[in-house]
Amino acid sequence: RKARELKSTSGSSLGVSLLKLSYGDLLKATDGFSASNLIGFGSFGSVYKGVLNQHEERNVAMKVLNLQTSRASKSFISECEALKSIRHRNLVKLLTACSSIDFQGNDFKALVYEFMVNGSLDESLHISAQGVDRPANLPKNLNLTQRVNIAIDVACALDYLHNHSHMPIVHCDIKPNNILLDSDMTACVGDFGLARYLRDASCPSPLHDSSSNVIKGTIGYTPPEYGMGGELSTYGDVYSYGILLLEMLTGKMPTDDMFKGGMDLHNFVITALPDMWKKYMIHYLFK
Ligand SMILES: *[C@@H]1O[C@H](CO)[C@@H](O)[C@H](O)[C@H]1NC(C)=O
Ligand SMILES: *[C@@H]1O[C@H](CO)[C@@H](O)[C@H](O)[C@H]1NC(C)=O
Ligand SMILES: *[C@@H]1O[C@H](CO)[C@@H](O)[C@H](O)[C@H]1NC(C)=O
């Protein structure tokens, strides 16, 4: 309700007319984009924590796009397009977009999201993903109940994107780093920088059409068919989700050093299964 009272912004042409924020506001909110407020890297940009105090203090996360890469502007549009018309409890909320010029006269683009206090799933699963200055309050050692609840939340988000938004959306970069945890440990899918609309879920779109560059997800999570010129489809996200589940249950990243010479996360899980299941899985996976 509060957002509606505020005037529309430069982002309004992109449909995300919520808070009005200038380059100066964002500079102030992040203490001059200081390194101490840098909380991570998303697709095509750095993510900062910021505090807005327009009406009341509010923590936000903002992705400042690195416009040196030509795909960054495209990803800004993709993300605004994807997020302007979708709303779900398991998707990170985009508060506004800022497309402006910085004090040196360079183009500046940023996306401002709701701040997720419990960080990314990545940080909760892996010590190595935790920065040295990781706040002590971030959750560690998620128990099985918490992991299952997170898995259900992500599945709900994907079901919504694939089957219940007005046009099917393929996220294209499902991985723990893009799953963010709220104060009550609700999981939200974020970073729509690589997301694509499909005209129709039953009609996959070519990966190399004129409007999109080759899809590059993240190694370990991208389905093998994308690397072989396969078509972009909702099944690609489902593959990434499967990897995410295996990672949540084993605590191993698909890119772990132990996965070399024929051993991969799939095989690692299969070898841990009782014989009866093993035969079934091998039959099912490699038939
Ligand atoms: C998540 O964040 C809230 C608020 O900071 C905190 O009270 C809670 O303990 C955190 N959850 C976990 C599991 O650490
Ligand atoms: C898992 O952790 C949550 C939050 O700390 C707790 O409420 C719950 O009882 C735990 N569940 C189990 C099965 O340990
Ligand atoms: C969602 O869409 C996929 C195809 O993209 C389909 O296989 C699946 O059955 C659908 N799920 C529901 C609940 O409609």
PDB file of C-alpha atoms in Angstrom, residues 22-147:
ATOM      1  CA  SER A  22      17.761   8.473  -8.055  1.00  0.00           C
ATOM      2  CA  TYR A  23      21.417   7.598  -8.461  1.00  0.00           C
ATOM      3  CA  GLY A  24      22.107   9.901  -5.518  1.00  0.00           C
ATOM      4  CA  ASP A  25      19.627   8.071  -3.300  1.00  0.00           C
ATOM      5  CA  LEU A  26      21.251   4.740  -4.049  1.00  0.00           C
ATOM      6  CA  LEU A  27      24.728   6.175  -3.518  1.00  0.00           C
ATOM      7  CA  LYS A  28      23.662   7.424  -0.096  1.00  0.00           C
ATOM      8  CA  ALA A  29      21.828   4.190   0.795  1.00  0.00           C
ATOM      9  CA  THR A  30      24.954   2.111   0.235  1.00  0.00           C
ATOM     10  CA  ASP A  31      27.412   4.588   1.712  1.00  0.00           C
ATOM     11  CA  GLY A  32      28.883   5.279  -1.725  1.00  0.00           C
ATOM     12  CA  PHE A  33      28.682   1.629  -2.838  1.00  0.00           C
ATOM     13  CA  SER A  34      31.235   0.860  -0.173  1.00  0.00           C
ATOM     14  CA  ALA A  35      32.987  -2.490  -0.061  1.00  0.00           C
ATOM     15  CA  SER A  36      31.552  -3.109   3.400  1.00  0.00           C
ATOM     16  CA  ASN A  37      28.068  -3.106   1.880  1.00  0.00           C
ATOM     17  CA  LEU A  38      28.961  -5.478  -0.940  1.00  0.00           C
ATOM     18  CA  ILE A  39      27.069  -8.694  -0.212  1.00  0.00           C
ATOM     19  CA  GLY A  40      27.584 -10.675  -3.382  1.00  0.00           C
ATOM     20  CA  PHE A  41      27.591 -10.926  -7.130  1.00  0.00           C
ATOM     21  CA  GLY A  42      24.556 -11.636  -9.284  1.00  0.00           C
ATOM     22  CA  SER A  43      24.297 -12.117 -13.006  1.00  0.00           C
ATOM     23  CA  PHE A  44      25.941  -9.057 -14.612  1.00  0.00           C
ATOM     24  CA  GLY A  45      26.416  -7.022 -11.456  1.00  0.00           C
ATOM     25  CA  SER A  46      27.402  -6.554  -7.846  1.00  0.00           C
ATOM     26  CA  VAL A  47      24.838  -6.759  -5.070  1.00  0.00           C
ATOM     27  CA  TYR A  48      24.952  -4.248  -2.208  1.00  0.00           C
ATOM     28  CA  LYS A  49      23.047  -3.970   0.989  1.00  0.00           C
ATOM     29  CA  GLY A  50      21.497  -0.553   1.437  1.00  0.00           C
ATOM     30  CA  VAL A  51      19.347   1.378   3.853  1.00  0.00           C
ATOM     31  CA  LEU A  52      16.696   3.700   2.464  1.00  0.00           C
ATOM     32  CA  ASN A  53      15.269   6.304   4.748  1.00  0.00           C
ATOM     33  CA  GLN A  54      12.770   8.064   2.585  1.00  0.00           C
ATOM     34  CA  HIS A  55       9.818   7.547   4.881  1.00  0.00           C
ATOM     35  CA  GLU A  56      11.073   5.007   7.341  1.00  0.00           C
ATOM     36  CA  GLU A  57      14.270   3.004   7.449  1.00  0.00           C
ATOM     37  CA  ARG A  58      14.140   0.059   5.169  1.00  0.00           C
ATOM     38  CA  ASN A  59      16.827  -2.461   4.295  1.00  0.00           C
ATOM     39  CA  VAL A  60      17.137  -3.270   0.628  1.00  0.00           C
ATOM     40  CA  ALA A  61      19.428  -5.242  -1.622  1.00  0.00           C
ATOM     41  CA  MET A  62      20.452  -3.652  -4.885  1.00  0.00           C
ATOM     42  CA  LYS A  63      22.077  -5.121  -7.916  1.00  0.00           C
ATOM     43  CA  VAL A  64      24.187  -2.545  -9.717  1.00  0.00           C
ATOM     44  CA  LEU A  65      24.662  -3.711 -13.279  1.00  0.00           C
ATOM     45  CA  ASN A  66      28.103  -3.771 -14.754  1.00  0.00           C
ATOM     46  CA  LEU A  67      27.236  -2.064 -18.025  1.00  0.00           C
ATOM     47  CA  GLN A  68      30.653  -2.798 -19.532  1.00  0.00           C
ATOM     48  CA  THR A  69      29.198  -6.053 -20.754  1.00  0.00           C
ATOM     49  CA  SER A  70      26.649  -5.524 -23.498  1.00  0.00           C
ATOM     50  CA  ARG A  71      24.459  -8.284 -22.127  1.00  0.00           C
ATOM     51  CA  ALA A  72      23.993  -6.438 -18.850  1.00  0.00           C
ATOM     52  CA  SER A  73      21.475  -3.957 -20.273  1.00  0.00           C
ATOM     53  CA  LYS A  74      19.588  -6.814 -21.833  1.00  0.00           C
ATOM     54  CA  SER A  75      19.534  -8.617 -18.510  1.00  0.00           C
ATOM     55  CA  PHE A  76      18.199  -5.456 -16.840  1.00  0.00           C
ATOM     56  CA  ILE A  77      15.281  -5.446 -19.278  1.00  0.00           C
ATOM     57  CA  SER A  78      14.741  -9.225 -18.887  1.00  0.00           C
ATOM     58  CA  GLU A  79      14.608  -8.886 -15.165  1.00  0.00           C
ATOM     59  CA  CYS A  80      12.215  -5.936 -15.174  1.00  0.00           C
ATOM     60  CA  GLU A  81      10.026  -7.711 -17.723  1.00  0.00           C
ATOM     61  CA  ALA A  82      10.000 -10.939 -15.749  1.00  0.00           C
ATOM     62  CA  LEU A  83       9.365  -9.359 -12.380  1.00  0.00           C
ATOM     63  CA  LYS A  84       6.916  -6.596 -13.248  1.00  0.00           C
ATOM     64  CA  SER A  85       3.963  -8.901 -13.674  1.00  0.00           C
ATOM     65  CA  ILE A  86       4.717 -11.696 -11.259  1.00  0.00           C
ATOM     66  CA  ARG A  87       4.181 -11.881  -7.550  1.00  0.00           C
ATOM     67  CA  HIS A  88       4.508 -14.905  -5.354  1.00  0.00           C
ATOM     68  CA  ARG A  89       5.533 -15.544  -1.765  1.00  0.00           C
ATOM     69  CA  ASN A  90       8.508 -17.567  -2.976  1.00  0.00           C
ATOM     70  CA  LEU A  91       9.920 -14.963  -5.349  1.00  0.00           C
ATOM     71  CA  VAL A  92      12.154 -12.109  -4.243  1.00  0.00           C
ATOM     72  CA  LYS A  93      10.254  -8.847  -4.490  1.00  0.00           C
ATOM     73  CA  LEU A  94      11.607  -6.232  -6.855  1.00  0.00           C
ATOM     74  CA  LEU A  95      10.907  -2.838  -5.279  1.00  0.00           C
ATOM     75  CA  THR A  96      12.064  -0.646  -8.106  1.00  0.00           C
ATOM     76  CA  ALA A  97      14.463  -0.204 -10.956  1.00  0.00           C
ATOM     77  CA  CYS A  98      16.724   2.784 -11.448  1.00  0.00           C
ATOM     78  CA  SER A  99      17.942   3.707 -14.903  1.00  0.00           C
ATOM     79  CA  SER A 100      19.903   6.901 -14.692  1.00  0.00           C
ATOM     80  CA  ILE A 101      23.242   8.624 -15.148  1.00  0.00           C
ATOM     81  CA  ASP A 102      25.929   8.739 -12.500  1.00  0.00           C
ATOM     82  CA  PHE A 103      27.839  11.861 -11.451  1.00  0.00           C
ATOM     83  CA  GLN A 104      30.481  11.182 -14.122  1.00  0.00           C
ATOM     84  CA  GLY A 105      27.815  11.078 -16.837  1.00  0.00           C
ATOM     85  CA  ASN A 106      27.928   7.309 -17.343  1.00  0.00           C
ATOM     86  CA  ASP A 107      24.838   5.180 -17.698  1.00  0.00           C
ATOM     87  CA  PHE A 108      23.783   3.652 -14.413  1.00  0.00           C
ATOM     88  CA  LYS A 109      21.277   0.862 -13.956  1.00  0.00           C
ATOM     89  CA  ALA A 110      20.281  -0.853 -10.748  1.00  0.00           C
ATOM     90  CA  LEU A 111      17.546  -3.117  -9.476  1.00  0.00           C
ATOM     91  CA  VAL A 112      16.341  -2.727  -5.902  1.00  0.00           C
ATOM     92  CA  TYR A 113      14.898  -5.694  -4.044  1.00  0.00           C
ATOM     93  CA  GLU A 114      13.567  -6.488  -0.647  1.00  0.00           C
ATOM     94  CA  PHE A 115      16.466  -7.415   1.646  1.00  0.00           C
ATOM     95  CA  MET A 116      16.513 -11.055   2.727  1.00  0.00           C
ATOM     96  CA  VAL A 117      17.966 -11.183   6.246  1.00  0.00           C
ATOM     97  CA  ASN A 118      19.010 -14.823   6.321  1.00  0.00           C
ATOM     98  CA  GLY A 119      21.203 -14.591   3.229  1.00  0.00           C
ATOM     99  CA  SER A 120      21.474 -17.108   0.423  1.00  0.00           C
ATOM    100  CA  LEU A 121      21.023 -20.855   0.636  1.00  0.00           C
ATOM    101  CA  ASP A 122      24.596 -21.127  -0.574  1.00  0.00           C
ATOM    102  CA  GLU A 123      25.871 -19.513   2.613  1.00  0.00           C
ATOM    103  CA  SER A 124      23.735 -21.808   4.751  1.00  0.00           C
ATOM    104  CA  LEU A 125      24.953 -24.947   3.002  1.00  0.00           C
ATOM    105  CA  HIS A 126      28.649 -24.303   2.506  1.00  0.00           C
ATOM    106  CA  ILE A 127      31.244 -22.782   4.774  1.00  0.00           C
ATOM    107  CA  SER A 128      33.315 -21.830   1.721  1.00  0.00           C
ATOM    108  CA  ALA A 129      30.508 -19.594   0.447  1.00  0.00           C
ATOM    109  CA  GLN A 130      30.561 -17.589   3.642  1.00  0.00           C
ATOM    110  CA  GLY A 131      32.564 -14.419   3.431  1.00  0.00           C
ATOM    111  CA  VAL A 132      35.022 -13.559   6.195  1.00  0.00           C
ATOM    112  CA  ASP A 133      32.741 -10.783   7.295  1.00  0.00           C
ATOM    113  CA  ARG A 134      29.675 -13.007   7.283  1.00  0.00           C
ATOM    114  CA  PRO A 135      27.245 -11.787   9.926  1.00  0.00           C
ATOM    115  CA  ALA A 136      27.171 -14.219  12.828  1.00  0.00           C
ATOM    116  CA  ASN A 137      23.376 -14.351  12.767  1.00  0.00           C
ATOM    117  CA  LEU A 138      23.127 -16.165   9.418  1.00  0.00           C
ATOM    118  CA  PRO A 139      21.677 -19.665   9.745  1.00  0.00           C
ATOM    119  CA  LYS A 140      24.114 -22.550   9.782  1.00  0.00           C
ATOM    120  CA  ASN A 141      23.549 -26.268   9.683  1.00  0.00           C
ATOM    121  CA  LEU A 142      20.013 -26.388   8.399  1.00  0.00           C
ATOM    122  CA  ASN A 143      18.237 -29.455   9.705  1.00  0.00           C
ATOM    123  CA  LEU A 144      16.309 -31.835   7.468  1.00  0.00           C
ATOM    124  CA  THR A 145      12.945 -30.182   8.152  1.00  0.00           C
ATOM    125  CA  GLN A 146      14.351 -26.804   7.137  1.00  0.00           C
ATOM    126  CA  ARG A 147      15.927 -28.262   3.992  1.00  0.00           C
TER     127      ARG A 147
END
